[in-house]
Short mmCIF file of C-alpha atoms in Angstrom, two decimals:
data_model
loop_
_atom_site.label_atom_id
_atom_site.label_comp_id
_atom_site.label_asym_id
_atom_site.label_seq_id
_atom_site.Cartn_x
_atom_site.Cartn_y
_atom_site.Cartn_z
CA UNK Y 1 -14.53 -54.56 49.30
CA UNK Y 2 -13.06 -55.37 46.36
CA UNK Y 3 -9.01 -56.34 46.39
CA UNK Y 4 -7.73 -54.34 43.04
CA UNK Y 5 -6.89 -51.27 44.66
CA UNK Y 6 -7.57 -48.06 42.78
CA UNK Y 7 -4.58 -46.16 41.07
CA UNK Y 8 -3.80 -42.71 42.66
CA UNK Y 9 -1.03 -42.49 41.38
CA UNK Y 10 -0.14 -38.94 42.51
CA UNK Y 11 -1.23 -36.72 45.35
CA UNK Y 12 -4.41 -34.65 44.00
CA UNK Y 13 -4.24 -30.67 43.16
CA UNK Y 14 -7.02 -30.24 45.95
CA UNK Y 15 -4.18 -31.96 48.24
CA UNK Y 16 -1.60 -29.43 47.42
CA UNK Y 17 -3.77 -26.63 48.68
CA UNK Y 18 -5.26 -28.31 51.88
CA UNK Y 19 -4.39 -27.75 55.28
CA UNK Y 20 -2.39 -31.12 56.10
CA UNK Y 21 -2.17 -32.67 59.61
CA UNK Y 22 1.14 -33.25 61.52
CA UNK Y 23 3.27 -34.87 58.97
CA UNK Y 24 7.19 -35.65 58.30
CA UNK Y 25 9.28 -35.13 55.50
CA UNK Y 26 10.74 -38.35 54.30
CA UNK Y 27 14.26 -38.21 52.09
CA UNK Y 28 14.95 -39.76 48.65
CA UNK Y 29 16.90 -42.91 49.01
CA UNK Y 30 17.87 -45.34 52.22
CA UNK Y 31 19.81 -43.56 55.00
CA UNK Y 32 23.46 -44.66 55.50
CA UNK Y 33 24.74 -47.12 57.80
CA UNK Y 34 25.83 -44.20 60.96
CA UNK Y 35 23.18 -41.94 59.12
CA UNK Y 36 20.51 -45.21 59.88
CA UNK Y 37 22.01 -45.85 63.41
CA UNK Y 38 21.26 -42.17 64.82
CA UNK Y 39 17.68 -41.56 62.99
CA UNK Y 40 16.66 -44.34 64.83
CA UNK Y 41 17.58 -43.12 68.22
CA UNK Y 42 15.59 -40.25 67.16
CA UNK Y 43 12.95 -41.39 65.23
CA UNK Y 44 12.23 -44.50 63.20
CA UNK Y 45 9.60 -42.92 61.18
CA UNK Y 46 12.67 -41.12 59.23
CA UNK Y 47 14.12 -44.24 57.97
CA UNK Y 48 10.95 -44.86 55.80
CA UNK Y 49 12.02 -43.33 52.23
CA UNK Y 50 9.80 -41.10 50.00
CA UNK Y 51 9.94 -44.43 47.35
CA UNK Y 52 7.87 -45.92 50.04
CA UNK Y 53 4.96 -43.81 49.64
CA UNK Y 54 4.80 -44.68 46.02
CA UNK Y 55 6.48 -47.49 44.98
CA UNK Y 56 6.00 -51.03 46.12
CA UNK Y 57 9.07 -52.26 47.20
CA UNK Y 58 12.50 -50.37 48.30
CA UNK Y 59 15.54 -52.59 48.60
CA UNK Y 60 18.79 -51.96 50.16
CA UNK Y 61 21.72 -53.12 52.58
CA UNK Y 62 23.08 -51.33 55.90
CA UNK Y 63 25.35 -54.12 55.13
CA UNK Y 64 22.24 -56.63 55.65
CA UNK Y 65 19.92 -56.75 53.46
CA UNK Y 66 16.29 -55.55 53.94
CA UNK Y 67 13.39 -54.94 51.87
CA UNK Y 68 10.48 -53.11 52.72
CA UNK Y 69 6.95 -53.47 50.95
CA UNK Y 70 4.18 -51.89 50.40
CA UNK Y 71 2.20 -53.64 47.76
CA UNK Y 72 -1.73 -55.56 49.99
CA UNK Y 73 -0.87 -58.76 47.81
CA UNK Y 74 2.83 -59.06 48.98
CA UNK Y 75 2.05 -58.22 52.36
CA UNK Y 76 -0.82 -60.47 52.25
CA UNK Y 77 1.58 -63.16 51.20
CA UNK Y 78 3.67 -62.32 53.85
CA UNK Y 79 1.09 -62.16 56.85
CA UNK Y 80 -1.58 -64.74 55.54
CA UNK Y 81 -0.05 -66.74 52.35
CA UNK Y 82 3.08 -67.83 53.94
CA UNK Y 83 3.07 -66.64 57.38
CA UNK Y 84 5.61 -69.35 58.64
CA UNK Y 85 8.31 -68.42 56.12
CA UNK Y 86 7.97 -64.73 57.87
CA UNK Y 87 8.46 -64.46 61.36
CA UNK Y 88 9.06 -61.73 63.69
CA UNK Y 89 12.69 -60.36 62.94
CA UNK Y 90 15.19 -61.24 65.48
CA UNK Y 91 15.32 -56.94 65.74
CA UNK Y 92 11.80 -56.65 66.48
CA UNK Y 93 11.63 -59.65 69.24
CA UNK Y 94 14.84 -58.55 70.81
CA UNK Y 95 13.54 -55.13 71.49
CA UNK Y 96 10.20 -56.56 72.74
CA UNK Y 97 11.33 -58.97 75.35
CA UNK Y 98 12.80 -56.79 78.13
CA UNK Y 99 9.42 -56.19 78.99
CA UNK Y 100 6.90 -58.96 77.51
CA UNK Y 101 9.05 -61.62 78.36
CA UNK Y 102 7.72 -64.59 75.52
CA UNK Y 103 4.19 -63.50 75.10
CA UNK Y 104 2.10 -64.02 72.06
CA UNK Y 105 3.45 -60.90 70.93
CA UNK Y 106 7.05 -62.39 70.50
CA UNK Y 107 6.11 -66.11 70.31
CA UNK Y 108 6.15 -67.98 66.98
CA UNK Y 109 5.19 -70.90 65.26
CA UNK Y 110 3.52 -73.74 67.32
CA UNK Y 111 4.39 -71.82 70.53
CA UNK Y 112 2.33 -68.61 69.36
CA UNK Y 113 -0.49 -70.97 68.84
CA UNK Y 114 -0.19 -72.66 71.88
CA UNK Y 115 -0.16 -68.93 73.84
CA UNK Y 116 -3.19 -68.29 71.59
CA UNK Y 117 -5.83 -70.62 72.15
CA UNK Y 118 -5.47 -70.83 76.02
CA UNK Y 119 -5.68 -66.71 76.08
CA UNK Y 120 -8.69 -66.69 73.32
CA UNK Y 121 -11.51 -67.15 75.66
CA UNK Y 122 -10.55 -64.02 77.49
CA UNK Y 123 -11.21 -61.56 74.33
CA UNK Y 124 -14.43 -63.75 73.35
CA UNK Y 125 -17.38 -61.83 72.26
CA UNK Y 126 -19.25 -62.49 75.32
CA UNK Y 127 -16.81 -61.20 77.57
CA UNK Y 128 -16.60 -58.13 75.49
CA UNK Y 129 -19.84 -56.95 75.90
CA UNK Y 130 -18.99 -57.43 79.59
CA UNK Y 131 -16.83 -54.75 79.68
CA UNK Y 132 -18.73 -51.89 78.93
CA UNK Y 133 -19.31 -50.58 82.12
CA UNK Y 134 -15.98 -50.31 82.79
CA UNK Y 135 -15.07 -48.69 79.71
CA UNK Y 136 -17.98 -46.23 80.48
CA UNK Y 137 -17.06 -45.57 84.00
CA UNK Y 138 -13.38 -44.79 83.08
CA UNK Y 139 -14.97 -42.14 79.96
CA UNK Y 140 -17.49 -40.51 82.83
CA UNK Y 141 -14.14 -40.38 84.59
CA UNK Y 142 -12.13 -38.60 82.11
CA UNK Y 143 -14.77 -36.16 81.21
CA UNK Y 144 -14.78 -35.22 85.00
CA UNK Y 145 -10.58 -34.82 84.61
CA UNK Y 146 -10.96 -32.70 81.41
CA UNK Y 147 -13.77 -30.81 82.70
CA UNK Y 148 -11.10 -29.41 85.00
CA UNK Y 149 -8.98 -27.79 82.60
CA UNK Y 150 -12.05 -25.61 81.05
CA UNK Y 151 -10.84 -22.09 80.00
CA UNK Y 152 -7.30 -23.53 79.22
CA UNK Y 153 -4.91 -25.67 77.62
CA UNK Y 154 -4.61 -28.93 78.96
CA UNK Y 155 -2.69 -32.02 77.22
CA UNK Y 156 -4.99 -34.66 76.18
CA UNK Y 157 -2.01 -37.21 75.61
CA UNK Y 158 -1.44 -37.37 79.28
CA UNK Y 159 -4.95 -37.29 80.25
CA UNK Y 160 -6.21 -40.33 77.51
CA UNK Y 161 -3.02 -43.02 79.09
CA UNK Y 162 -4.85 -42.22 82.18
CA UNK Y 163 -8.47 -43.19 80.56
CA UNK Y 164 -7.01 -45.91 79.29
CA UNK Y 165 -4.86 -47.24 82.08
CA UNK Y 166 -8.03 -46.85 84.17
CA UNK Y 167 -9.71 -49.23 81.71
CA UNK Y 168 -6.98 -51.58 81.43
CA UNK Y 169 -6.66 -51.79 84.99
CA UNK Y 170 -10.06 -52.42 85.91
CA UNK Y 171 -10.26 -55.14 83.02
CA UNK Y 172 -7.25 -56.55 84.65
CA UNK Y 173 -8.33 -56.75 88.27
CA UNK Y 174 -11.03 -56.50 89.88
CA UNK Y 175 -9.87 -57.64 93.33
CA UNK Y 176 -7.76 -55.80 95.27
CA UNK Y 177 -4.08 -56.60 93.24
CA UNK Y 178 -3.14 -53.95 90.96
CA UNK Y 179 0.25 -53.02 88.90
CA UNK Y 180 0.53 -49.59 89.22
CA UNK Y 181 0.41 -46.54 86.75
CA UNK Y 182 3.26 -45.05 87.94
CA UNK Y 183 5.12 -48.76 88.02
CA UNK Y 184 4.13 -49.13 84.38
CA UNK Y 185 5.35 -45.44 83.58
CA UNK Y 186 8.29 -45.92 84.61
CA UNK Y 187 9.69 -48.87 83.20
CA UNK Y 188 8.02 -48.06 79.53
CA UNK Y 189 9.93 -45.07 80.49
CA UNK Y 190 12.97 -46.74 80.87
CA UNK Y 191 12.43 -49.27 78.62
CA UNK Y 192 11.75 -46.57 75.89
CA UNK Y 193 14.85 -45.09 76.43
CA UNK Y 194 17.15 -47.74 76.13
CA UNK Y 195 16.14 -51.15 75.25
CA UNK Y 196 13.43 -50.25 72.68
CA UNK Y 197 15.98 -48.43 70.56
CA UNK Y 198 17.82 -50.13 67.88
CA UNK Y 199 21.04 -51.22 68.63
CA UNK Y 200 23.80 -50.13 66.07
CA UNK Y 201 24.80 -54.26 65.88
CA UNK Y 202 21.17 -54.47 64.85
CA UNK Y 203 21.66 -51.92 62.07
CA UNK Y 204 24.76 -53.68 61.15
CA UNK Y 205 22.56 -57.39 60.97
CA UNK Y 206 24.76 -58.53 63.48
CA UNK Y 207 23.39 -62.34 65.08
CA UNK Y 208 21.06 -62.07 67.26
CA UNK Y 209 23.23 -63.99 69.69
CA UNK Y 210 25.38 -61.10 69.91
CA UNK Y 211 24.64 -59.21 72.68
CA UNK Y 212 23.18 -55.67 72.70
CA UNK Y 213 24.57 -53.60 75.49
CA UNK Y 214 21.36 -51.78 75.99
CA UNK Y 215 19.56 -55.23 76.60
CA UNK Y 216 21.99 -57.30 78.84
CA UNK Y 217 21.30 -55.12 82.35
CA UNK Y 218 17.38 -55.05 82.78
CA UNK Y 219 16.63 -51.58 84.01
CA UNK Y 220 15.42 -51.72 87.51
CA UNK Y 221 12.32 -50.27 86.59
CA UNK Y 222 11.68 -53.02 84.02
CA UNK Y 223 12.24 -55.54 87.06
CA UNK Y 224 10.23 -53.55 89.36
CA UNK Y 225 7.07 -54.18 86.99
CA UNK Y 226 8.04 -57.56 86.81
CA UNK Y 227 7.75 -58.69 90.63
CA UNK Y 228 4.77 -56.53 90.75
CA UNK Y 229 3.10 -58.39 87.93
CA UNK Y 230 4.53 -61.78 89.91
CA UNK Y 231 2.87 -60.53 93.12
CA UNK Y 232 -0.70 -60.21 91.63
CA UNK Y 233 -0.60 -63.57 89.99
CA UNK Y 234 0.32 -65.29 93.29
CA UNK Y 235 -2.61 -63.49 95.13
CA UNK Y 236 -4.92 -64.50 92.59
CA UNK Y 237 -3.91 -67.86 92.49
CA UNK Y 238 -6.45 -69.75 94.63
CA UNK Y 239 -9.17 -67.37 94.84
CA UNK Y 240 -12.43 -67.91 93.89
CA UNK Y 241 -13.99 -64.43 92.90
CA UNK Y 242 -17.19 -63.43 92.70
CA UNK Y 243 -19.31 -62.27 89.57
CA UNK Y 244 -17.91 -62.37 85.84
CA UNK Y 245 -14.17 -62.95 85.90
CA UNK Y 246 -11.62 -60.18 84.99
CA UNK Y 247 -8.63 -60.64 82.23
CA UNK Y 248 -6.20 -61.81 85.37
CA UNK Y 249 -8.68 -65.24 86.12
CA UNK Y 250 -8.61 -65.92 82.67
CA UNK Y 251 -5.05 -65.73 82.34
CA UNK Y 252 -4.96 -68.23 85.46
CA UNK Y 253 -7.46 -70.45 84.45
CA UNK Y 254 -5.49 -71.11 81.51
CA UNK Y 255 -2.25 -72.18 83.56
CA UNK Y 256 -1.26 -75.60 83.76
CA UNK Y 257 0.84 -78.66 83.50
CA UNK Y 258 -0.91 -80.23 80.24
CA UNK Y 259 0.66 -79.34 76.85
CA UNK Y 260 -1.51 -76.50 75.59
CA UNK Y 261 -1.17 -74.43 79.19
CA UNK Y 262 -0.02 -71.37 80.18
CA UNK Y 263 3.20 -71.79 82.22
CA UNK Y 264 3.50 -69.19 84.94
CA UNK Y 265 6.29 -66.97 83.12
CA UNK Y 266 3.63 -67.55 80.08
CA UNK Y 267 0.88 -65.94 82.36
CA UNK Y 268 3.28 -62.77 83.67
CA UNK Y 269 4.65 -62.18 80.11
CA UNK Y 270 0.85 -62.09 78.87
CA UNK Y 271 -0.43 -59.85 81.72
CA UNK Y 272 2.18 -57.21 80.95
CA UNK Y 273 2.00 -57.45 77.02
CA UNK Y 274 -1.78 -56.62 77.92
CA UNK Y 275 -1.55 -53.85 79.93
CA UNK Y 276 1.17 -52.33 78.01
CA UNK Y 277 -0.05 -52.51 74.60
CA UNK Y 278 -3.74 -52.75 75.77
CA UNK Y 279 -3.54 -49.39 77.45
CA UNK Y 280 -0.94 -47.15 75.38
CA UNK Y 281 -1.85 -47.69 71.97
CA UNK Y 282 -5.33 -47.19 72.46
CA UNK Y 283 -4.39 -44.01 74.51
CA UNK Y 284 -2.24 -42.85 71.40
CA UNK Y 285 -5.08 -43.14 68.88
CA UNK Y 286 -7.73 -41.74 71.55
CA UNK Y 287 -4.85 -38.02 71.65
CA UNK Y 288 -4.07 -38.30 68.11
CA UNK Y 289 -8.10 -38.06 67.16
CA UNK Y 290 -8.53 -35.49 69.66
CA UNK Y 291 -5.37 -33.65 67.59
CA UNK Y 292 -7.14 -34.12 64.43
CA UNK Y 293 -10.99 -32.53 66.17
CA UNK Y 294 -8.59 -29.62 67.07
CA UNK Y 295 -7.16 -28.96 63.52
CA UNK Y 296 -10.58 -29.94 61.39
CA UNK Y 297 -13.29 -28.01 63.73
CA UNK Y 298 -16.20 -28.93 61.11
CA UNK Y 299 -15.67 -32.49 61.44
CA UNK Y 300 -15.10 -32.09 65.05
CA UNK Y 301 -18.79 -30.26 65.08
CA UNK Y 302 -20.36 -33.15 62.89
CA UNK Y 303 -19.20 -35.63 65.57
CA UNK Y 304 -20.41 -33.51 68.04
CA UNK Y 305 -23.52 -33.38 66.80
CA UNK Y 306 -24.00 -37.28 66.04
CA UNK Y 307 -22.51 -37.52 69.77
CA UNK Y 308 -25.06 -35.44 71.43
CA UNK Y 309 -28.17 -36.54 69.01
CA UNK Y 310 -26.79 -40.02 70.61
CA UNK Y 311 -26.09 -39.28 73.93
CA UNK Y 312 -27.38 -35.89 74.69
CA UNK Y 313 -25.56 -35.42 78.08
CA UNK Y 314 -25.26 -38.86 79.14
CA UNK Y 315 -22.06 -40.81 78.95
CA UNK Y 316 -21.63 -43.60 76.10
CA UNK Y 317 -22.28 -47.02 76.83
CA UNK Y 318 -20.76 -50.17 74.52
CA UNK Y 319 -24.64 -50.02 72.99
CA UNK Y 320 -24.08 -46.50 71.36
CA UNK Y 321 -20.92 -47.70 69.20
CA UNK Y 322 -22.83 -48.61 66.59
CA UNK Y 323 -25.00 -45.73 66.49
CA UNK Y 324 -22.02 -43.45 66.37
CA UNK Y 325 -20.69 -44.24 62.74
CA UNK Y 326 -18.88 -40.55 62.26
CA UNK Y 327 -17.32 -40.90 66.00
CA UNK Y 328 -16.37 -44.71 64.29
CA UNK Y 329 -14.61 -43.07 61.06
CA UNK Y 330 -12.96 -40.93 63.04
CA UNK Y 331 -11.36 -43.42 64.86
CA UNK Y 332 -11.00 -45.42 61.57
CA UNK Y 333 -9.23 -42.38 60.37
CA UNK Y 334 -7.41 -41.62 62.81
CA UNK Y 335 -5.54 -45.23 63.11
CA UNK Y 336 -4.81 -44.43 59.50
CA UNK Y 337 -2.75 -41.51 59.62
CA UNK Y 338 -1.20 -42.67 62.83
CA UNK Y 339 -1.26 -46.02 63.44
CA UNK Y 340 0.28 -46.86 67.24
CA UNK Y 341 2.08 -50.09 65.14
CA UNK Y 342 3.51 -48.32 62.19
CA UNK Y 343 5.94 -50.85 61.32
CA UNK Y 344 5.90 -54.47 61.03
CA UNK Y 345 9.46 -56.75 60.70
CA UNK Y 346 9.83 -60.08 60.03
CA UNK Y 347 13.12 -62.11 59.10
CA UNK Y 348 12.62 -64.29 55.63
CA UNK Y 349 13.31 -68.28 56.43
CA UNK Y 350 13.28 -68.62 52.21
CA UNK Y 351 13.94 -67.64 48.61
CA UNK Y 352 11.00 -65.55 47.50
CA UNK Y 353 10.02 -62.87 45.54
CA UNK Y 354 7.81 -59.69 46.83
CA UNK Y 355 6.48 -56.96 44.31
CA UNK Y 356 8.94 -58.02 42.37
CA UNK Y 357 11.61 -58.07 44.40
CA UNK Y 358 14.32 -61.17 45.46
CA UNK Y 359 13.58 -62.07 48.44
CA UNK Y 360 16.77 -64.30 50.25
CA UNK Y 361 16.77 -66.34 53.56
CA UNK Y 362 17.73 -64.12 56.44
CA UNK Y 363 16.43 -61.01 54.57
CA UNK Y 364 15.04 -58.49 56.96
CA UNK Y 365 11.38 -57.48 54.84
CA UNK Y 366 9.83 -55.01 56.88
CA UNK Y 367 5.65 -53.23 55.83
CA UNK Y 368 6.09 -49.39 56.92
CA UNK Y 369 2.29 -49.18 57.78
CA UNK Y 370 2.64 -45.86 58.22
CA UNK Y 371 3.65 -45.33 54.45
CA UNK Y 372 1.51 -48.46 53.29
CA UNK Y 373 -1.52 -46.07 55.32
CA UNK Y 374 -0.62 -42.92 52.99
CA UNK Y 375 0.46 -44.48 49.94
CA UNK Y 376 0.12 -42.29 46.47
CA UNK Y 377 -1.60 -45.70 44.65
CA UNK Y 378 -3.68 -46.80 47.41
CA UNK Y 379 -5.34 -43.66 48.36
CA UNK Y 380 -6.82 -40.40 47.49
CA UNK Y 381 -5.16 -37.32 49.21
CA UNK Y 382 -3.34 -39.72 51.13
CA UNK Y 383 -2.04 -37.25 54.08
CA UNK Y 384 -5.59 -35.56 54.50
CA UNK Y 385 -7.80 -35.97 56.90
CA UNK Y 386 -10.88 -37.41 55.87
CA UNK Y 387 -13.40 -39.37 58.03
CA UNK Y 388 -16.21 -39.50 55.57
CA UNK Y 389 -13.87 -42.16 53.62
CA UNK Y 390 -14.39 -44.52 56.25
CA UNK Y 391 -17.98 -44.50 56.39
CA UNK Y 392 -18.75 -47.16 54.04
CA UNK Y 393 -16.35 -49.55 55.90
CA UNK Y 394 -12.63 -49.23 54.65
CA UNK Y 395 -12.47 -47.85 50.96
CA UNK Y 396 -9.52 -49.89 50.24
CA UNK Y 397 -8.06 -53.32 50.15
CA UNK Y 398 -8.18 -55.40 52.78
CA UNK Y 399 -3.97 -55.42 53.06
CA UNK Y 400 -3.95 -51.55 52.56
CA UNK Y 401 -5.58 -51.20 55.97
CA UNK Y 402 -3.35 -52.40 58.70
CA UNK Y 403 -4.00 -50.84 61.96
CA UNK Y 404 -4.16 -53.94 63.72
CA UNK Y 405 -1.97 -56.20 61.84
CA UNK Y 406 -3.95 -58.98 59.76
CA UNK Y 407 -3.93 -62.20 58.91
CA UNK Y 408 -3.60 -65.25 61.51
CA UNK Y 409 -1.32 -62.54 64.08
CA UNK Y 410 -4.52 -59.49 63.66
CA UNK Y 411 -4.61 -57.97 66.78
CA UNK Y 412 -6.49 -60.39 69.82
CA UNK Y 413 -7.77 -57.22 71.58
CA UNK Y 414 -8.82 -55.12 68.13
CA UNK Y 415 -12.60 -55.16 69.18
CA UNK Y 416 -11.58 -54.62 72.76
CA UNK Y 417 -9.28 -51.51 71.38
CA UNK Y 418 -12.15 -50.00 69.21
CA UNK Y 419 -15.19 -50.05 71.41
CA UNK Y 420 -13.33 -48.30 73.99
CA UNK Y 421 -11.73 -45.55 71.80
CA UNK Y 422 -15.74 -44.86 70.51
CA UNK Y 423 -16.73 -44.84 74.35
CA UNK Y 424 -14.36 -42.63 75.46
CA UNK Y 425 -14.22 -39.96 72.24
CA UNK Y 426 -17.66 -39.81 71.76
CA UNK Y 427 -17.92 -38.97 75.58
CA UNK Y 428 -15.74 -36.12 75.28
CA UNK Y 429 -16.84 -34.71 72.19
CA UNK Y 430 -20.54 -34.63 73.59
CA UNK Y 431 -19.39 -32.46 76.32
CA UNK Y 432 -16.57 -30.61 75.75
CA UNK Y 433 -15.17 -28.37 72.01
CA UNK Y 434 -11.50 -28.79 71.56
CA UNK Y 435 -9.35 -25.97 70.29
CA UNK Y 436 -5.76 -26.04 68.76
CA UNK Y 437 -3.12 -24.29 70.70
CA UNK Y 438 -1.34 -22.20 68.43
CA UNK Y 439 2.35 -22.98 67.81
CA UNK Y 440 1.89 -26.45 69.40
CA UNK Y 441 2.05 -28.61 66.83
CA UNK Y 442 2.63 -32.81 68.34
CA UNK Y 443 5.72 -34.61 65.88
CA UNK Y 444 4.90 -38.20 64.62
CA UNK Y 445 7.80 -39.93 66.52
CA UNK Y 446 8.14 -44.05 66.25
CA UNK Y 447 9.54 -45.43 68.75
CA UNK Y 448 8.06 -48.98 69.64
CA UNK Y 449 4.86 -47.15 68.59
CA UNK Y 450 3.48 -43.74 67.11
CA UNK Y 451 3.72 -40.88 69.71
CA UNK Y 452 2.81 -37.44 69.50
CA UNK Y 453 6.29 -35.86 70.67
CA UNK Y 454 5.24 -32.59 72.71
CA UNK Y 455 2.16 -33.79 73.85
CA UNK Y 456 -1.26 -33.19 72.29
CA UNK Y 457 -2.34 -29.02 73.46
CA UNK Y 458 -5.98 -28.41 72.89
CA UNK Y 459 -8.08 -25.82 74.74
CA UNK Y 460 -10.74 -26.74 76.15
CA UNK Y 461 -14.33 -25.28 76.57
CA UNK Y 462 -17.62 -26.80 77.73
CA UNK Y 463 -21.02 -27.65 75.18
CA UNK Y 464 -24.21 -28.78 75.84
CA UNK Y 465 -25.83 -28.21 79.48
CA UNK Y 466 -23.85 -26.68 82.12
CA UNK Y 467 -21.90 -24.69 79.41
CA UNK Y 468 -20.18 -21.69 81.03
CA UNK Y 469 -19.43 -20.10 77.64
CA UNK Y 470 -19.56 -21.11 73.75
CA UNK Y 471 -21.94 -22.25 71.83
CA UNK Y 472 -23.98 -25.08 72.60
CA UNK Y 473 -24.56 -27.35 70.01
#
């Protein structure tokens, strides 16, 4: 793909007269300081101004100042180019920690690299493929669950975390240690509720070694995950299991003494950054797609059909993927319009400039992928739905296309992420047609990631053999 990026540089007529999917509206101009503070105990999507969606930078203070960009070549300076002079933002790692600990996902510099080579073997190619089954069992699984709610509404956002946590799980451990769902609920629950919302001393670029109220007293169900997590590792420790190893022996195998090891805290802070993020974002994109089959029925019927001329009534396997190129764009799609990481921070160590834009030491530059994902000069009818633009690959710069990050941070579990959201949609789609619910309509809502407030609705009604009504395609 080409890196000039075409110029659309206003939403198309055909746009204005579309049906639109679930979609905010986005005021002129950065938010006050107490304006900023409560939107983002609501919802941090809100703080992204409507200049973000077609200009390439927006500046401001709320007194610190921060800079947000939308521009591929200043984001890829600031994710590839000159990564080091960008880390994570003090906000952004302070909100993560209460329940990743240090991880990779909060880790920087020679310590991020460290926490990446000893976990790289796990996510290898070879263990990929190894996975399948699992990610096939856990589809046949939640095809059984849906199947239940036939002839009604049913919410597929609750029913795709437990797909997912299934997956994750099994990935995880295959002896007889497990964290449980409900353990994990609770404290992203919890966690959700009061650590991973901004601070007001973080809207007022207060130090990071201030403390934030809302971070200083762990939440019990924050420590509760923790000493499970602790418990699993110490079983593990020691054992010699049979057949291929799960995520959790990797993770051991990689602890040590020697320089480039994991410590233990390394290997608990790992373990939950997996199952967190390796469970719920995947589960997100899995309920917003099935949102999007709801509200565009002939695309939903065109997967269908490449589903079943796949799979007929069989459930996928990791071999179908890439014989399921529409179930594929739909995904692709999908991650573009709602992207579980819609918003990237990172604190500026020097003087720079960014789409124009000064750039000073301490700045907070943040990339909105959200707006970056639905930007007027990057693409056509950028809040439509439209799978077919994915089927070539991505139809825009590499930097315009974020859903995993990029540069030497892209996501280590992208592959991992994709191949099961194929599995498990195609699965579904094969079997069952999914119908809006009128009047329930989910809200994009950031908080830590992109959730469907209100749940995804869909009726549900059975397809192919064993239909009990419908068509049958």
């Amino acid at each position: 793909m080409p890196d000039d990026v075409p110029p659309f540089d206003s939403p198309s007529a055909a746009e204005a007269h579309e049906p639109l999917p679930a979609r905010l509206a986005h005021r002129e101009g950065p938010a006050g300081l107490w304006q900023a503070w409560r939107t983002s105990q609501r919802n941090v999507l809100e703080l992204i101004p409507a200049e973000a969606f077609r200009d390439w930078a927006v500046a401001g203070t709320s007194p610190a100042r921060f800079l947000m960009v939308t521009q591929p070549e200043a984001i890829r300076r600031m994710l590839q180019g000159r990564v080091e002079d960008y880390p994570k933002s003090d906000i952004a790692r302070s909100m993560l920690r209460p329940v990743i600990g240090d991880s990779m996902l909060v880790a920087e510099g020679a310590e991020w690299r460290r926490q990446r080579r000893a976990a790289a073997p796990a996510f290898q190619p070879r263990h990929l493929a190894g996975l399948g089954p699992l990610m096939t069992a856990a589809a046949e699984r939640a095809a059984k669950r849906v199947g239940e709610a036939e002839g009604r509404a049913a919410d597929m956002l609750a029913e795709m975390v437990a797909a997912t946590f299934e997956v994750i799980s099994d990935v995880t451990f295959s002896g007889e240690e497990s964290v449980g769902r409900e353990t994990v609920e609770r404290a992203l629950f919890a966690y959700g509720e009061a650590a991973g919302k901004m601070s007001i001393l973080d809207v007022l670029g207060a130090p990071a070694w201030v403390p934030r109220p809302s971070r200083m007293w762990p939440d019990p169900a924050l420590d509760d995950l923790k000493r499970h997590a602790d418990d699993c590792i110490a079983a593990r420790r020691g054992r010699e299991g049979a057949g291929a190893p799960d995520l959790l022996d990797l993770l051991v195998r990689a602890e040590g003494s020697g320089e480039g090891d994991f410590s233990g805290t390394d290997v608990r802070d790992n373990l939950l950054a997996f199952i967190v993020a390796g469970h719920e974002t995947t589960a997100l994109t899995l309920a917003w797609a099935l949102y999007l089959m709801g509200f565009d029925e002939a695309a939903q019927d065109r997967a269908r059909d490449e589903a079943r001329g796949v799979l007929g009534d069989r459930v996928a396997e990791a071999a179908d993927v890439e014989r399921l190129p529409f179930v594929r764009a739909v995904i692709d799609e999908t991650l573009r319009l709602y992207p579980p990481a819609a918003f990237l921070s990172r604190q500026a160590q020097e003087v720079d400039e960014l789409a124009g834009a000064q750039v000073l030491p301490g700045d907070t530059v943040s990339v909105p992928i959200y707006a970056v994902h639905r930007h007027q000069r990057l693409w056509e009818r950028p809040d439509a739905f439209d799978p077919g633009r994915f089927e070539h690959g991505p139809p825009v710069a590499r930097y315009a296309y974020l859903p995993f990050g990029d540069g030497p941070r892209v996501c280590i579990g992208a592959r991992f992420a994709l191949q099961e959201a194929v599995i498990i949609l195609a699965t579904l789609l094969a079997r069952f047609r999914f119908r809006a619910v009128p009047g329930k309509v989910p809200v994009p809502t950031l908080v830590i990631t992109l959730r469907p407030e209100g749940g995804v609705w869909l009726e549900v009604e059975r397809v192919g053999r064993g239909a009990g009504r419908g068509r049958a395609t």
